Coordinates of C-alpha atoms (C1' of nucleotides) in Angstrom, one line a residue:
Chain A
X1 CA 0.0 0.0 0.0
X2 CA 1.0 3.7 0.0
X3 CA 0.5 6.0 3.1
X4 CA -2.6 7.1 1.6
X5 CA -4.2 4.2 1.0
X6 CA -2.7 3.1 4.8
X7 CA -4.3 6.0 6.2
X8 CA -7.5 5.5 4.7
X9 CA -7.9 2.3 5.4
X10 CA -6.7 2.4 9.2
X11 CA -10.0 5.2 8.8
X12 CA -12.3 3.2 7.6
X13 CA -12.0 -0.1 9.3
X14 CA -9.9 0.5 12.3
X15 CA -11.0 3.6 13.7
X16 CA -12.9 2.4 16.4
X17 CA -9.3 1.7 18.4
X18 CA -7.0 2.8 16.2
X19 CA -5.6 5.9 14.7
X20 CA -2.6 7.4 12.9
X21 CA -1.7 10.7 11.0
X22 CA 0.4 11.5 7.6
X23 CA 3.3 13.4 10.0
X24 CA 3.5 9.4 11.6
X25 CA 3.2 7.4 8.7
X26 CA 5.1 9.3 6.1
X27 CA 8.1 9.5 8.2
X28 CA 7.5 5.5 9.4
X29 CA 7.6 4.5 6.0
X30 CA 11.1 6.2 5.4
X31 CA 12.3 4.2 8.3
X32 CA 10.8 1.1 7.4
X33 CA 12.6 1.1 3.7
X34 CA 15.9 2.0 5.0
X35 CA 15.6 -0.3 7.8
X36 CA 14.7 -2.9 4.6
X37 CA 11.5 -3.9 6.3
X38 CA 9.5 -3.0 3.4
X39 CA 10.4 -2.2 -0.3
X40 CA 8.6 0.1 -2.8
X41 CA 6.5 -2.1 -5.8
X42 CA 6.9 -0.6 -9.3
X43 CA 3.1 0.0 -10.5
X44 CA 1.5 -0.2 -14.4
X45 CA 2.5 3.5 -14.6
X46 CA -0.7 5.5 -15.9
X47 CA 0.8 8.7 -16.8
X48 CA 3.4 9.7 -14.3
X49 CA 1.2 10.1 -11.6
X50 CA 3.5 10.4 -8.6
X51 CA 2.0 7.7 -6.1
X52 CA 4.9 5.2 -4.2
X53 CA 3.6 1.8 -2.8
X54 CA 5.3 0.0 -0.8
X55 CA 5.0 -3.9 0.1
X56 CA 6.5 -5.6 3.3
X57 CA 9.6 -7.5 2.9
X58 CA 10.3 -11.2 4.6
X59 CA 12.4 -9.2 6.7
X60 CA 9.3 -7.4 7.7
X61 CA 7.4 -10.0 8.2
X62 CA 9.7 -11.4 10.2
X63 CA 9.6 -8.5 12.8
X64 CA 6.3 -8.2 12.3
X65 CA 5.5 -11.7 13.7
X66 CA 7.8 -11.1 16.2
X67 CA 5.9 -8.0 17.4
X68 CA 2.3 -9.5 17.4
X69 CA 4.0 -11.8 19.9
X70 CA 4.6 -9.1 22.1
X71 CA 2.9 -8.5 24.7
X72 CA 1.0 -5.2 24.5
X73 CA 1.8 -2.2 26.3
X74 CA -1.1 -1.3 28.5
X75 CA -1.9 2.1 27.4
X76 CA -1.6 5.2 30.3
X77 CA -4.3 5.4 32.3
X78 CA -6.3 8.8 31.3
X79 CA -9.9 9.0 31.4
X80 CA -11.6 12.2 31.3
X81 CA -15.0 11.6 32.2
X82 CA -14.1 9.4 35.5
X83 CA -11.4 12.2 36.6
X84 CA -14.9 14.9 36.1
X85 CA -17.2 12.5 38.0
X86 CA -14.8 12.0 40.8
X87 CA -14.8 15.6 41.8
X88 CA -18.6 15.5 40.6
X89 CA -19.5 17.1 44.4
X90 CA -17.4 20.3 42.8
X91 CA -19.6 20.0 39.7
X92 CA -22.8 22.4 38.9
X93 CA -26.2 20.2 39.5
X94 CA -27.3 18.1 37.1
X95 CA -23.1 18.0 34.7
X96 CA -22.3 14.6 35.5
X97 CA -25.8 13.1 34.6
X98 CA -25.4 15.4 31.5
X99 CA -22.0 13.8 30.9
X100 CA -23.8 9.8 31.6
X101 CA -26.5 10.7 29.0
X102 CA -24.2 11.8 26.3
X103 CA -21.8 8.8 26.7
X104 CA -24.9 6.5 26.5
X105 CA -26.2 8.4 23.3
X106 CA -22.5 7.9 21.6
X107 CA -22.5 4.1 23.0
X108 CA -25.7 3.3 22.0
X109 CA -24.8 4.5 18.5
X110 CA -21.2 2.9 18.4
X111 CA -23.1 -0.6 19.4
X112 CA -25.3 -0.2 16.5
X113 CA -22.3 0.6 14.2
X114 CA -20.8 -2.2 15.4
X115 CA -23.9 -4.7 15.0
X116 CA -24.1 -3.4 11.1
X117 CA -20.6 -4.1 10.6
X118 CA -21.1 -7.9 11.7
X119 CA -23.6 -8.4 9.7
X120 CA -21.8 -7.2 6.4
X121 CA -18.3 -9.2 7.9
X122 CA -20.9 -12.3 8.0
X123 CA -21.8 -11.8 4.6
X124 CA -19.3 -10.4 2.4
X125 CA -15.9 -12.3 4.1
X126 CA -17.2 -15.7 5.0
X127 CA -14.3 -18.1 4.6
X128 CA -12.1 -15.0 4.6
X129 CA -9.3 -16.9 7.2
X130 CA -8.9 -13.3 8.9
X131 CA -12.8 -13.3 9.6
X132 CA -12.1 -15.1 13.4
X133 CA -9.9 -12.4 14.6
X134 CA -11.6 -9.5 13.1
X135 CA -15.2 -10.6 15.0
X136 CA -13.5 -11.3 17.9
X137 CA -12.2 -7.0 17.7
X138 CA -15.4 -6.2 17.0
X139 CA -17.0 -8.3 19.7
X140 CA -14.4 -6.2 21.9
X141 CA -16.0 -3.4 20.9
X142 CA -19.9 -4.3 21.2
X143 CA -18.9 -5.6 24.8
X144 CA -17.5 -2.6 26.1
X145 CA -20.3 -0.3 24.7
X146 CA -22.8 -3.0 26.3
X147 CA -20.5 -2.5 29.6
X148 CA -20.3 1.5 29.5
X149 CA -24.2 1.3 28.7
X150 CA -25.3 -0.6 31.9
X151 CA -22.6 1.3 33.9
X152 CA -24.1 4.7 33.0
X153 CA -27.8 3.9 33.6
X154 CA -26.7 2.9 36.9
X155 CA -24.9 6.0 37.5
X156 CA -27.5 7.8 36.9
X157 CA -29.7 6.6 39.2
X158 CA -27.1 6.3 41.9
X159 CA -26.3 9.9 41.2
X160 CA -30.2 11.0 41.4
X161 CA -31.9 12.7 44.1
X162 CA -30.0 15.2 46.0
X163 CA -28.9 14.4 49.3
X164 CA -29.4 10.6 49.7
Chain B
X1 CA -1.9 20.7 48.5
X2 CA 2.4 20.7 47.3
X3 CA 2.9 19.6 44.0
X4 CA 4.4 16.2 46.0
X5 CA 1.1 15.8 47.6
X6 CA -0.8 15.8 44.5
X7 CA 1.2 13.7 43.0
X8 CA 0.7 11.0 45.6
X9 CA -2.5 11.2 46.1
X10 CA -3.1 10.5 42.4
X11 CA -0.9 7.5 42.8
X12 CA -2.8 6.8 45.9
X13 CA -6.1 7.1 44.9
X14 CA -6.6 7.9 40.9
X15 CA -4.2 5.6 39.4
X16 CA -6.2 3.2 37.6
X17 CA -7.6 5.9 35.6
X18 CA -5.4 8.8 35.7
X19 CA -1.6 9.4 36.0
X20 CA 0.6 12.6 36.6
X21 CA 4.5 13.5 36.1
X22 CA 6.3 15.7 38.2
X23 CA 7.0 17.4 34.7
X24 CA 3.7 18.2 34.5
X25 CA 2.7 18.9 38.2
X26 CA 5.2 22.1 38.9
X27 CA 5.0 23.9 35.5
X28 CA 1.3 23.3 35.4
X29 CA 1.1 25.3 39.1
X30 CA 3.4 27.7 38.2
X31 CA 1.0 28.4 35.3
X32 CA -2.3 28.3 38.0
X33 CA -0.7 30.9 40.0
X34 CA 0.3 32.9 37.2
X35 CA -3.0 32.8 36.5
X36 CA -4.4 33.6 40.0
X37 CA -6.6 30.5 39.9
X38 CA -4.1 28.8 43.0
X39 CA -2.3 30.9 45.5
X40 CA 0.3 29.7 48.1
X41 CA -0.4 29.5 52.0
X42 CA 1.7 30.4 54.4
X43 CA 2.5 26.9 56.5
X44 CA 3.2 26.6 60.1
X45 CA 6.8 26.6 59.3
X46 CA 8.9 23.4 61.5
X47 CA 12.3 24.9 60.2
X48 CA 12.6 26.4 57.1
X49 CA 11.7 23.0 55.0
X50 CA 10.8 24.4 51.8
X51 CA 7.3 23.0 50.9
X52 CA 5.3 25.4 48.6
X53 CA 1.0 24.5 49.3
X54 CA -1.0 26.0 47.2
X55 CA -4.8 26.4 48.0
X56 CA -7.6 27.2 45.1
X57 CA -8.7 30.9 44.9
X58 CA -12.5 31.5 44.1
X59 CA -11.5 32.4 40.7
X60 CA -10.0 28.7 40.5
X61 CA -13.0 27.6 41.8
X62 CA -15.2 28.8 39.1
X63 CA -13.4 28.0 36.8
X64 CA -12.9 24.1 38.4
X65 CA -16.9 24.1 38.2
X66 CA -17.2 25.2 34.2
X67 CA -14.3 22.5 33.5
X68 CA -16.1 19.8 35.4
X69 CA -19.7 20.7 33.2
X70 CA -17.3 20.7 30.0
X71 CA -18.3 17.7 27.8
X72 CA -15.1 15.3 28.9
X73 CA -13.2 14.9 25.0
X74 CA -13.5 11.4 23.9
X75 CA -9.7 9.9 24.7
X76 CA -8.0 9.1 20.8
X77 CA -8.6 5.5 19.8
X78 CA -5.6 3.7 20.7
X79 CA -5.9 0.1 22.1
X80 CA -2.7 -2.2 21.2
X81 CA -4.1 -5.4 22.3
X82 CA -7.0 -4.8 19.5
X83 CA -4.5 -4.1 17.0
X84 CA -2.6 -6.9 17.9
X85 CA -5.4 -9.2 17.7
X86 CA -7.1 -7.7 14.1
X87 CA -3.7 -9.0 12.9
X88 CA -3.6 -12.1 14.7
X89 CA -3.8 -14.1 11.5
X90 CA 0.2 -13.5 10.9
X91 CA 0.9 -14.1 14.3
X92 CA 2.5 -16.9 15.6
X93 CA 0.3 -19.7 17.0
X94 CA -0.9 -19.0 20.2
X95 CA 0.1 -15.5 20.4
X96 CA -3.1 -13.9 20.5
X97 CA -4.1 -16.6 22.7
X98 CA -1.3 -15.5 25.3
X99 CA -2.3 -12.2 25.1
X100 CA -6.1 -13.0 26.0
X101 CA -5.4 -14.7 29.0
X102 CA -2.7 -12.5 30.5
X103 CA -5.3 -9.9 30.0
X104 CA -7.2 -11.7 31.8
X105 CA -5.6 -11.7 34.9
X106 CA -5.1 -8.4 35.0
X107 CA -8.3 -7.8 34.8
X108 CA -9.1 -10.5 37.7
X109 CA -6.1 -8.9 40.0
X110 CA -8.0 -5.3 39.4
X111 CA -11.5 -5.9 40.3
X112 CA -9.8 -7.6 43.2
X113 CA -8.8 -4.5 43.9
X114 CA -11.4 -2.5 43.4
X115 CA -13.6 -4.4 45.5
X116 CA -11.6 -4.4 48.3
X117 CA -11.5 -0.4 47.8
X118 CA -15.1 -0.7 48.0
X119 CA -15.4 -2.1 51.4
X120 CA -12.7 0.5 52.4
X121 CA -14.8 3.2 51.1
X122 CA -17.9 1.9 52.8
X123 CA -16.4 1.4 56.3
X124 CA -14.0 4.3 56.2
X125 CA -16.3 7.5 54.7
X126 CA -19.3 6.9 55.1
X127 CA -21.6 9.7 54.9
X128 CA -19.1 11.2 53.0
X129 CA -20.5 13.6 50.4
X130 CA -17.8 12.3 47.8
X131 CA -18.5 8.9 48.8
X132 CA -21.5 8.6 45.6
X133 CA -19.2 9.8 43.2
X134 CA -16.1 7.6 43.8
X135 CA -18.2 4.5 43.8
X136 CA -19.3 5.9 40.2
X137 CA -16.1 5.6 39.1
X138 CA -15.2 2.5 41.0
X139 CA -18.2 0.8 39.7
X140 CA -16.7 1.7 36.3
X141 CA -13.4 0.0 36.6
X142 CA -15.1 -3.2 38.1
X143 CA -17.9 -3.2 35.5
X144 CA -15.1 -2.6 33.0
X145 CA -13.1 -4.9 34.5
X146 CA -15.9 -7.4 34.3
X147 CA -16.2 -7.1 30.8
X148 CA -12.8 -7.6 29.8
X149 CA -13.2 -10.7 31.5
X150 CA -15.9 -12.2 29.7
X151 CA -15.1 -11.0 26.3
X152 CA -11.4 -12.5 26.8
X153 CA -13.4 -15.9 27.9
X154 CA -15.3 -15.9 24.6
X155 CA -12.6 -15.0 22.3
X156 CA -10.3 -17.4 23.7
X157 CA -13.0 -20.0 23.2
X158 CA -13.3 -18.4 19.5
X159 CA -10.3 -18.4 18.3
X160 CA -9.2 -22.3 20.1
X161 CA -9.2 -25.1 17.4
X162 CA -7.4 -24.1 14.1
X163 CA -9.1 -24.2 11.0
X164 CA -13.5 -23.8 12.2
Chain C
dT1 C1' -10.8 27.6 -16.2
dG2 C1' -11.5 26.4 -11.9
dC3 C1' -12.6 23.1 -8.4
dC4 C1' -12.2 19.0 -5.9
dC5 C1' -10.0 14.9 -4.7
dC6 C1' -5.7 12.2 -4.7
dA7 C1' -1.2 12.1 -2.8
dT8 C1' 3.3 13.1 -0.5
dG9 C1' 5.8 15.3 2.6
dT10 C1' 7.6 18.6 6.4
dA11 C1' 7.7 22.2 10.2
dA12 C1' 5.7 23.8 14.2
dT13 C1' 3.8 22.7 18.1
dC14 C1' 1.9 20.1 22.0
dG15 C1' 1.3 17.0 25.8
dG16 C1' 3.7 14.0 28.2
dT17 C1' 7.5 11.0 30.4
dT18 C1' 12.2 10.2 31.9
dA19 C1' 16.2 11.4 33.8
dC20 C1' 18.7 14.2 36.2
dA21 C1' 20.2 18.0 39.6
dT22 C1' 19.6 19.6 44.1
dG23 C1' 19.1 19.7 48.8
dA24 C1' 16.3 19.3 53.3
dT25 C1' 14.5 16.2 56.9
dT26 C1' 13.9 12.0 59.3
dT27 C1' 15.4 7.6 60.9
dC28 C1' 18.5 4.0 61.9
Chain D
dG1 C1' 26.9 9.8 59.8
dA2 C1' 24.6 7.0 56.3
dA3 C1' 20.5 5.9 54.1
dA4 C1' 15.8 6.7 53.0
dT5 C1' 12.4 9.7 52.1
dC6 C1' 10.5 14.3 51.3
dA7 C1' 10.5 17.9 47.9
dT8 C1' 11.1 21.0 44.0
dG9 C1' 12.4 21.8 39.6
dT10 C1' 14.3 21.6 34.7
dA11 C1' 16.2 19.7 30.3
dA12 C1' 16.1 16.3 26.9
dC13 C1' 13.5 13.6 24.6
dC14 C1' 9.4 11.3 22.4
dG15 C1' 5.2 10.3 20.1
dA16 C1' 1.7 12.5 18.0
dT17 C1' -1.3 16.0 15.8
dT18 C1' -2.0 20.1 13.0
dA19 C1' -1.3 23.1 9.6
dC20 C1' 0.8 24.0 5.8
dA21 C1' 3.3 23.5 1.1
dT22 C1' 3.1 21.3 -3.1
dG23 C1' 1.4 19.4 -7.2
dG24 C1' -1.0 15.7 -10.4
dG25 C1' -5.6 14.1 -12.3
dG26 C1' -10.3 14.1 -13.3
dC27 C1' -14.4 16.6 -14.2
dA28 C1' -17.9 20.3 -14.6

DNA sequence: TGCCCCATGTAATCGGTTACATGATTTC
DNA sequence: GAAATCATGTAACCGATTACATGGGGCA
């Protein structure tokens, strides 16, 4: 692929926990070619349109293995909303509930996202080998908007009512 | 509070959903009281320890309440594990298998955890105006915890046995 | 001709951690 | 008096985003 078509893709189909920008990929991809890890791919030239793919060597798939192996870092601990609800006594009436009710609209949608996109894996990959692991991120996702759903309806009543 | 203190009580009590450096802590004051939002007290001086506290001025205050109504921003998508597992076709055997269940210990060690914060909480503040809103966010990490759990159970069972 | 999308790339900036420098106080 | 802990602060560095510069190709 090129680093447009990377960063389209990761867009489209990863963005849900995943994210990158041109000023990291551009500069990734320079390292990854020198480092021989991947190796540009001469295309049917239409015109000289200026466009440079690149395809991963068995170097790169070699380190590539080796970092799926790895175990993952787990990521720094910053959440937003949790650091507002713990002061929430400091908070004007009625923000945190305001803050519950919005995540449950965005979670409620994101489930539905989700859902759609299971339905179309289901029917447009089946027998695709990479199907397994892609439900299984999916279900991920599902199961914590399920989990963030059920946590902020009881919030919300656990929050209610003023001095109890 | 000093710039130590806060530090350890984040360690103390926020850590498994927020972290702070000193490198952010004592430029991040300085800033505060540039600002007039914190101002320093004068301490019952035992020597002359140098220990600057700083307490929150009522301009702080206010302006503490219209950050805590402020929609939290959603935290960029970013989850390694996920990533790891979406490519888990070109990882070796039993990688993203490893992964699962170390995750799942984790998980098992923190609501633990958590619950025994709970009972702390319970016994320790009650009728503690802060008490509701730190078991919000404790019911967050143990009903995310949860979750992590169960999802790791059913992937692990998804992706066992190597060609269905 | 002008506009929009494709496409590559870099510079400025930002938020954050790490490592280090410094030194006072307490404890053994 | 040595070691541990309390305490403040900064510089170097890192990963990442944003904004910008540049220009080709297709299309109205």
């Amino acid at each position: 692929m090129s680093g447009y078509d990377i960063r389209r893709e990761i867009e489209e189909s990863l963005s849900f926990f995943w994210s990158e920008s041109y000023g990291q990929i551009y500069p990734a991809l320079k390292r990854l070619e020198a480092a021989r890890l991947i190796a540009p791919v001469r295309r049917a030239q239409s015109g000289t349109r200026r466009r440079r793919v690149f395809r991963i060597t068995a170097l790169g798939e070699a380190k590539l293995r080796a970092w799926l192996a790895d175990p993952p870092a787990p990521q720094p601990p910053r959440n937003e909303l949790l650091l507002k609800i713990f002061f929430g006594r400091h908070a004007p009436a009625g923000a945190c509930a305001a803050h519950l009710r919005r995540l449950r609209v965005q979670q409620q949608q994101l489930s539905a996202t989700l859902t759609r996109i299971t339905r179309q894996l289901r029917a447009e990959r089946q027998g695709d080998p990479n199907l397994r692991y892609w439900s299984v991120v999916i279900n991920a996702g599902l199961s914590r908007a399920d989990a963030l759903m059920q946590w902020s309806d009881q919030a919300l009543s656990a929050l209610a009512g003023g001095s109890r």
